Coordinates of N, CA and C in Angstrom, one line a residue:
Chain A
X1 N 2.8 -30.9 9.8 CA 3.3 -29.6 9.5 C 3.6 -29.4 8.1
X2 N 3.7 -28.5 7.7 CA 4.2 -27.8 6.2 C 4.9 -27.4 6.6
X3 N 6.1 -27.1 5.4 CA 7.6 -26.7 5.4 C 7.7 -25.8 3.9
X4 N 8.5 -24.6 4.5 CA 8.2 -23.6 3.6 C 10.1 -23.5 3.7
X5 N 10.2 -23.0 2.2 CA 12.0 -22.7 2.2 C 12.0 -21.8 1.8
X6 N 12.6 -20.8 2.6 CA 13.0 -19.4 2.1 C 14.1 -19.1 1.5
X7 N 14.0 -19.0 -0.2 CA 15.7 -18.7 -1.1 C 16.2 -17.7 -1.7
X8 N 17.5 -17.1 -0.5 CA 18.0 -15.9 -1.0 C 19.3 -16.0 -1.6
X9 N 20.2 -14.5 -1.8 CA 21.2 -14.3 -2.0 C 21.9 -13.1 -1.4
X10 N 22.1 -13.0 -0.8 CA 22.3 -11.8 0.5 C 22.2 -10.9 0.0
X11 N 20.5 -10.6 -1.1 CA 20.8 -8.7 -1.4 C 19.7 -7.7 -0.1
X12 N 20.3 -6.9 -0.4 CA 19.4 -6.1 0.0 C 17.9 -6.8 0.8
X13 N 17.0 -6.1 -0.1 CA 15.8 -6.3 -1.0 C 15.5 -8.0 0.1
X14 N 16.2 -9.4 -0.2 CA 16.5 -10.6 0.6 C 16.4 -10.8 2.4
X15 N 17.9 -9.2 2.7 CA 17.7 -9.2 3.9 C 16.6 -9.1 4.5
X16 N 15.9 -8.2 3.5 CA 14.7 -7.0 4.1 C 13.6 -8.0 4.7
X17 N 13.4 -9.1 3.3 CA 12.3 -10.0 3.6 C 13.1 -11.2 4.4
X18 N 13.6 -11.4 4.6 CA 14.3 -12.3 6.3 C 13.3 -12.0 7.7
X19 N 14.7 -11.0 7.7 CA 14.7 -9.7 8.6 C 12.9 -9.7 9.4
X20 N 12.1 -9.0 8.3 CA 10.8 -8.3 8.6 C 9.6 -9.2 7.9
X21 N 10.0 -10.4 7.7 CA 9.1 -11.2 6.9 C 8.6 -13.0 7.5
X22 N 9.3 -13.4 8.0 CA 9.8 -14.3 7.9 C 9.4 -14.6 9.8
X23 N 10.1 -13.7 10.2 CA 9.3 -14.2 11.8 C 8.0 -14.0 12.5
X24 N 6.9 -13.9 10.9 CA 5.9 -13.9 11.5 C 5.6 -14.8 10.8
X25 N 5.8 -16.1 11.3 CA 5.1 -17.1 10.5 C 5.2 -18.3 12.3
X26 N 4.2 -18.5 11.5 CA 3.8 -19.5 12.1 C 4.6 -21.0 12.3
X27 N 5.5 -21.1 13.6 CA 6.4 -22.2 13.7 C 5.8 -23.8 14.4
X28 N 4.8 -23.2 14.6 CA 4.0 -23.9 14.9 C 3.4 -24.9 13.7
X29 N 3.6 -24.4 12.8 CA 2.4 -24.6 11.5 C 3.5 -25.5 10.5
X30 N 4.5 -24.4 10.7 CA 5.3 -24.5 8.8 C 6.9 -24.5 10.2
X31 N 7.9 -25.0 9.3 CA 9.5 -25.5 9.6 C 9.6 -24.8 8.5
X32 N 10.5 -23.8 8.5 CA 11.3 -22.8 7.3 C 12.4 -23.0 7.5
X33 N 13.0 -23.4 6.2 CA 14.6 -23.4 6.0 C 15.1 -22.0 5.5
X34 N 16.4 -21.9 5.5 CA 16.5 -20.5 4.8 C 17.8 -21.0 4.0
X35 N 17.8 -21.3 2.9 CA 18.8 -20.9 1.6 C 19.3 -20.2 1.3
X36 N 21.0 -19.5 1.8 CA 21.1 -18.3 0.9 C 22.0 -19.5 -0.3
X37 N 21.9 -18.7 -1.4 CA 22.7 -19.6 -2.3 C 24.1 -19.4 -2.7
X38 N 24.6 -18.3 -2.2 CA 26.1 -17.3 -1.5 C 26.5 -19.0 -1.6
X39 N 26.0 -19.7 -0.1 CA 26.3 -20.3 0.3 C 26.6 -22.0 0.6
X40 N 25.1 -22.3 -0.5 CA 24.9 -23.6 -1.1 C 24.5 -23.2 -2.1
X41 N 25.5 -23.3 -3.5 CA 24.7 -22.8 -4.8 C 24.0 -24.2 -5.1
X42 N 24.6 -25.4 -4.4 CA 23.8 -26.8 -5.1 C 22.3 -26.8 -4.8
X43 N 21.7 -26.0 -4.3 CA 20.1 -25.5 -4.2 C 19.4 -24.7 -5.5
X44 N 19.9 -23.9 -6.5 CA 19.5 -23.8 -7.2 C 18.7 -24.4 -7.9
X45 N 18.9 -25.3 -8.6 CA 18.4 -26.5 -9.6 C 17.0 -26.1 -8.8
X46 N 17.4 -27.3 -7.3 CA 16.4 -26.9 -6.7 C 14.9 -26.3 -6.6
X47 N 15.4 -24.9 -6.3 CA 14.7 -23.8 -6.6 C 14.2 -23.2 -7.4
X48 N 14.9 -24.3 -8.6 CA 14.3 -23.6 -10.5 C 12.5 -24.2 -10.1
X49 N 13.1 -25.5 -9.8 CA 12.3 -26.8 -10.6 C 10.8 -26.4 -9.2
X50 N 11.1 -25.6 -8.6 CA 9.9 -25.8 -7.9 C 9.4 -24.0 -8.5
X51 N 9.9 -23.5 -9.9 CA 8.9 -22.2 -9.9 C 9.8 -21.7 -10.0
X52 N 10.8 -21.2 -8.9 CA 11.6 -19.8 -8.1 C 12.2 -18.6 -9.9
X53 N 11.5 -18.0 -9.6 CA 12.5 -17.0 -11.0 C 12.7 -16.3 -10.7
X54 N 13.3 -15.6 -9.2 CA 13.6 -14.2 -8.6 C 13.5 -14.5 -7.3
X55 N 14.9 -13.4 -6.4 CA 14.8 -13.7 -5.2 C 14.5 -12.6 -4.9
X56 N 13.3 -12.3 -2.9 CA 13.8 -13.9 -1.8 C 12.5 -14.3 -2.5
X57 N 12.1 -15.8 -2.7 CA 11.5 -16.5 -2.6 C 11.0 -17.2 -1.2
X58 N 9.9 -17.5 -1.4 CA 9.6 -18.8 0.4 C 8.4 -19.6 -1.0
X59 N 9.4 -21.2 -0.8 CA 8.3 -22.3 -1.4 C 7.5 -22.8 -0.2
X60 N 6.5 -22.2 0.1 CA 5.6 -22.9 0.5 C 5.2 -24.7 0.2
X61 N 5.2 -25.4 0.7 CA 3.8 -26.8 -0.1 C 4.7 -27.3 -0.9
X62 N 5.7 -26.5 -1.7 CA 5.6 -26.7 -3.2 C 5.7 -25.6 -4.2
X63 N 4.6 -24.4 -3.8 CA 4.3 -23.2 -4.2 C 4.9 -22.1 -4.5
X64 N 5.9 -21.5 -4.9 CA 6.5 -20.5 -4.7 C 5.8 -18.8 -4.9
X65 N 6.1 -18.7 -3.9 CA 6.2 -17.2 -3.8 C 6.9 -16.1 -3.1
X66 N 6.9 -15.4 -4.3 CA 8.4 -14.2 -4.6 C 7.8 -13.3 -3.4
X67 N 8.6 -13.0 -3.3 CA 8.9 -11.6 -2.4 C 9.2 -9.9 -2.7
X68 N 8.2 -9.3 -3.2 CA 9.7 -8.2 -4.0 C 10.1 -8.9 -4.9
X69 N 11.5 -7.9 -5.5 CA 12.6 -8.0 -6.2 C 13.7 -7.6 -5.9
X70 N 14.6 -8.9 -5.6 CA 15.1 -8.6 -5.4 C 16.7 -9.1 -6.5
X71 N 16.4 -9.8 -7.3 CA 17.5 -10.2 -8.4 C 16.8 -11.7 -8.6
X72 N 17.5 -11.8 -10.3 CA 16.5 -12.9 -10.7 C 17.2 -14.0 -10.6
X73 N 16.7 -15.0 -11.1 CA 17.6 -16.1 -11.0 C 19.0 -16.7 -12.0
X74 N 18.9 -16.1 -13.0 CA 19.8 -16.1 -13.5 C 21.0 -14.8 -13.5
X75 N 20.9 -13.6 -12.5 CA 21.6 -13.2 -12.0 C 22.4 -13.9 -10.9
X76 N 21.7 -14.9 -10.1 CA 22.4 -15.8 -9.3 C 23.3 -16.5 -10.0
X77 N 22.9 -17.5 -10.8 CA 23.1 -18.8 -11.5 C 24.3 -18.2 -11.9
X78 N 25.3 -16.1 -13.0 CA 25.9 -15.3 -13.1 C 26.3 -15.4 -12.2
X79 N 26.6 -15.2 -11.0 CA 26.7 -14.8 -9.3 C 27.8 -13.1 -9.8
Chain B
X1 N 1.7 -6.4 19.0 CA 1.4 -6.7 18.4 C 1.6 -5.6 16.9
X2 N 2.4 -6.3 15.8 CA 2.5 -6.2 14.7 C 1.2 -6.0 14.3
X3 N 1.0 -5.0 12.7 CA -0.1 -5.2 11.7 C -0.2 -5.2 10.4
X4 N -0.9 -5.7 9.7 CA -0.1 -6.6 8.6 C -1.7 -5.7 7.8
X5 N -1.8 -5.4 6.7 CA -2.7 -5.6 5.7 C -2.4 -6.7 4.4
X6 N -3.5 -6.9 3.8 CA -2.9 -7.6 3.1 C -4.0 -7.2 2.1
X7 N -3.7 -6.9 0.3 CA -4.6 -6.0 -0.1 C -4.4 -6.6 -1.1
X8 N -5.7 -7.4 -1.9 CA -5.6 -7.8 -3.1 C -7.1 -7.7 -3.6
X9 N -6.9 -8.2 -4.9 CA -8.4 -7.6 -6.0 C -8.7 -8.4 -7.0
X10 N -9.1 -9.9 -6.0 CA -9.7 -11.4 -6.4 C -9.3 -11.6 -8.0
X11 N -8.1 -11.4 -7.9 CA -7.3 -12.3 -9.2 C -7.0 -13.9 -8.5
X12 N -6.8 -14.5 -9.6 CA -5.7 -15.6 -8.7 C -5.1 -16.2 -7.8
X13 N -3.9 -15.2 -8.4 CA -2.7 -14.8 -7.6 C -3.4 -14.7 -6.5
X14 N -4.3 -13.1 -6.8 CA -4.2 -12.7 -4.6 C -5.1 -13.9 -3.9
X15 N -6.2 -14.8 -4.8 CA -6.8 -15.6 -4.2 C -5.6 -16.9 -3.4
X16 N -4.5 -17.1 -4.4 CA -3.7 -18.3 -4.1 C -3.2 -17.8 -2.7
X17 N -2.6 -17.0 -2.7 CA -1.8 -16.1 -1.5 C -2.5 -15.8 -0.2
X18 N -3.9 -15.9 -0.6 CA -4.4 -15.5 0.4 C -4.9 -16.7 1.4
X19 N -5.1 -17.9 0.2 CA -5.4 -19.2 0.5 C -4.3 -20.0 1.5
X20 N -3.2 -19.8 0.5 CA -1.9 -20.4 0.9 C -1.2 -20.0 2.1
X21 N -1.4 -18.4 2.0 CA 0.1 -18.2 2.9 C -0.5 -17.1 3.9
X22 N -1.4 -16.5 4.2 CA -1.5 -15.6 5.0 C -2.1 -16.8 6.4
X23 N -2.7 -17.5 6.0 CA -2.7 -18.6 7.0 C -1.5 -19.2 8.2
X24 N -0.6 -18.8 7.6 CA 1.3 -19.3 7.9 C 1.4 -17.9 9.0
X25 N 0.3 -17.1 9.0 CA 1.2 -15.9 9.3 C 0.5 -15.7 11.2
X26 N 1.7 -15.9 12.4 CA 1.6 -15.9 13.6 C 1.0 -14.9 14.0
X27 N -0.8 -15.4 14.3 CA -1.7 -14.4 15.1 C -1.4 -14.2 16.0
X28 N -0.9 -14.4 16.9 CA -0.5 -13.7 18.2 C 0.6 -12.6 18.2
X29 N 1.5 -12.4 17.0 CA 2.1 -11.9 16.3 C 1.3 -10.5 15.5
X30 N 1.1 -10.6 14.8 CA 0.8 -10.1 14.0 C -0.8 -10.2 13.4
X31 N -1.6 -8.2 13.5 CA -3.4 -8.4 13.3 C -3.3 -8.4 12.1
X32 N -3.9 -9.7 11.4 CA -3.7 -9.3 9.9 C -5.1 -9.1 9.1
X33 N -5.4 -7.7 8.4 CA -6.9 -6.9 8.0 C -6.4 -7.9 6.4
X34 N -7.7 -7.8 5.9 CA -7.4 -8.3 4.1 C -8.3 -7.0 3.8
X35 N -7.9 -6.2 2.4 CA -8.5 -5.7 2.0 C -8.9 -6.3 0.7
X36 N -9.9 -5.7 -0.1 CA -10.8 -6.2 -1.2 C -10.8 -4.6 -2.5
X37 N -10.1 -4.3 -3.0 CA -10.3 -3.7 -3.1 C -11.4 -3.3 -4.6
X38 N -12.1 -4.8 -4.4 CA -13.6 -4.8 -5.1 C -14.1 -4.4 -5.0
X39 N -14.5 -4.9 -3.0 CA -14.8 -4.3 -2.5 C -15.3 -2.5 -1.6
X40 N -14.2 -2.1 -1.4 CA -12.9 -0.6 -1.5 C -12.1 0.2 -1.9
X41 N -12.9 0.5 -2.7 CA -11.7 0.9 -3.6 C -11.3 2.1 -2.9
X42 N -11.8 2.1 -2.3 CA -11.4 3.9 -1.3 C -10.0 3.4 -0.8
X43 N -9.2 2.1 -0.7 CA -8.4 2.0 0.0 C -7.0 2.2 -0.8
X44 N -7.1 2.8 -1.9 CA -6.7 2.1 -2.9 C -5.7 3.6 -2.7
X45 N -5.5 4.4 -2.3 CA -4.5 5.4 -2.5 C -3.5 4.9 -1.2
X46 N -3.9 4.9 0.1 CA -3.7 3.8 2.0 C -2.4 3.1 0.7
X47 N -2.9 2.6 0.0 CA -2.1 1.5 -0.4 C -0.9 1.9 -1.5
X48 N -0.8 2.3 -2.5 CA -0.2 3.2 -2.8 C 1.0 4.3 -1.8
X49 N 0.2 4.8 -1.1 CA 0.8 5.6 -0.3 C 2.0 4.4 0.6
X50 N 1.4 3.1 0.9 CA 1.9 2.9 1.6 C 3.8 1.5 1.2
X51 N 2.9 2.5 -0.5 CA 4.7 1.5 -2.1 C 3.8 0.5 -2.0
X52 N 2.8 0.2 -2.4 CA 2.0 -0.9 -3.0 C 2.2 -0.5 -4.4
X53 N 2.4 -1.5 -5.3 CA 2.5 -1.6 -6.8 C 1.8 -2.5 -7.4
X54 N 1.9 -3.6 -7.0 CA 0.7 -4.4 -7.6 C 0.5 -5.7 -6.4
X55 N -0.7 -6.2 -6.9 CA -1.3 -7.4 -6.1 C -1.6 -8.1 -6.4
X56 N -1.6 -9.7 -5.1 CA -1.0 -9.2 -3.8 C -0.3 -8.5 -2.8
X57 N -0.1 -7.9 -2.4 CA 0.7 -7.7 -1.5 C 0.1 -7.7 0.2
X58 N 1.7 -7.7 0.9 CA 0.9 -7.6 2.2 C 2.3 -6.6 2.8
X59 N 1.1 -5.4 2.9 CA 2.2 -4.2 4.0 C 1.9 -4.7 5.5
X60 N 3.1 -5.0 6.1 CA 4.0 -5.3 7.1 C 4.5 -4.5 8.5
X61 N 4.0 -3.7 9.3 CA 4.1 -2.9 9.6 C 4.9 -1.3 9.0
X62 N 3.7 -1.1 7.9 CA 4.2 0.1 6.7 C 5.1 -0.6 5.5
X63 N 5.8 -1.3 5.8 CA 6.5 -2.1 4.4 C 5.7 -2.8 3.7
X64 N 6.0 -2.5 2.2 CA 5.4 -3.6 1.3 C 5.8 -5.4 1.2
X65 N 5.7 -5.8 1.0 CA 5.6 -6.9 0.3 C 5.0 -7.9 -0.7
X66 N 5.3 -7.3 -2.0 CA 4.5 -7.8 -3.0 C 5.0 -9.3 -3.3
X67 N 3.4 -10.1 -3.1 CA 3.8 -11.4 -3.5 C 3.4 -11.7 -4.5
X68 N 4.7 -12.6 -4.8 CA 4.2 -13.2 -6.8 C 3.5 -11.8 -7.8
X69 N 2.6 -11.6 -8.2 CA 2.3 -10.8 -9.7 C 1.2 -11.0 -10.0
X70 N -0.5 -10.5 -9.2 CA -1.7 -10.6 -10.2 C -1.9 -9.9 -11.2
X71 N -2.1 -8.5 -10.8 CA -2.4 -7.3 -11.3 C -1.8 -5.9 -10.7
X72 N -1.6 -4.7 -11.7 CA -0.6 -3.7 -10.9 C -1.7 -2.7 -10.7
X73 N -1.4 -2.3 -10.1 CA -2.2 -0.7 -9.2 C -3.1 -0.4 -10.2
X74 N -2.2 0.1 -11.2 CA -2.7 0.8 -12.6 C -4.3 -0.3 -12.6
X75 N -3.6 -1.3 -12.7 CA -5.4 -2.2 -13.7 C -5.8 -1.8 -12.5
X76 N -5.8 -2.1 -11.3 CA -7.1 -2.0 -10.2 C -7.6 -0.9 -10.8
X77 N -7.0 -0.1 -10.4 CA -7.4 1.5 -10.6 C -8.1 1.9 -11.7
X78 N -7.4 0.9 -13.2 CA -8.7 1.1 -13.4 C -9.9 -0.1 -14.0
X79 N -10.0 -0.8 -13.1 CA -10.7 -2.0 -13.5 C -11.3 -2.7 -14.1

């Protein structure tokens, strides 16, 4: 089973990607966790370590995939 | 059944997204077509009409999702 973490920050672009894209991932192949930095800012460093530069982003088996552009991680950290 | 078109241009970022991300889409929910502009440049205008600004990009039920950044559509058109 692969592991995916979807990082977002509540922005409109994030919400769109979560609503319209995540549901198409095959849950028999990948375990998807959704992390909203507004709820859990302690996960920021983990995302940055995985190479996340902006949100929304999907880290899939350790590789970051930025999906469109909602906000930079700097914006996220500056809240 | 939803429809997804993955547009790419053979770039390393495109190949990575195709190899490591597309396979996680649930083929029972979405019919995925892969378009390589190197093979079919006639599809460029269709992609631009859907809002694709760079490759790789996945157009999912008409909405463009840019996945990381390989090359701009201008780069693609200029070959």
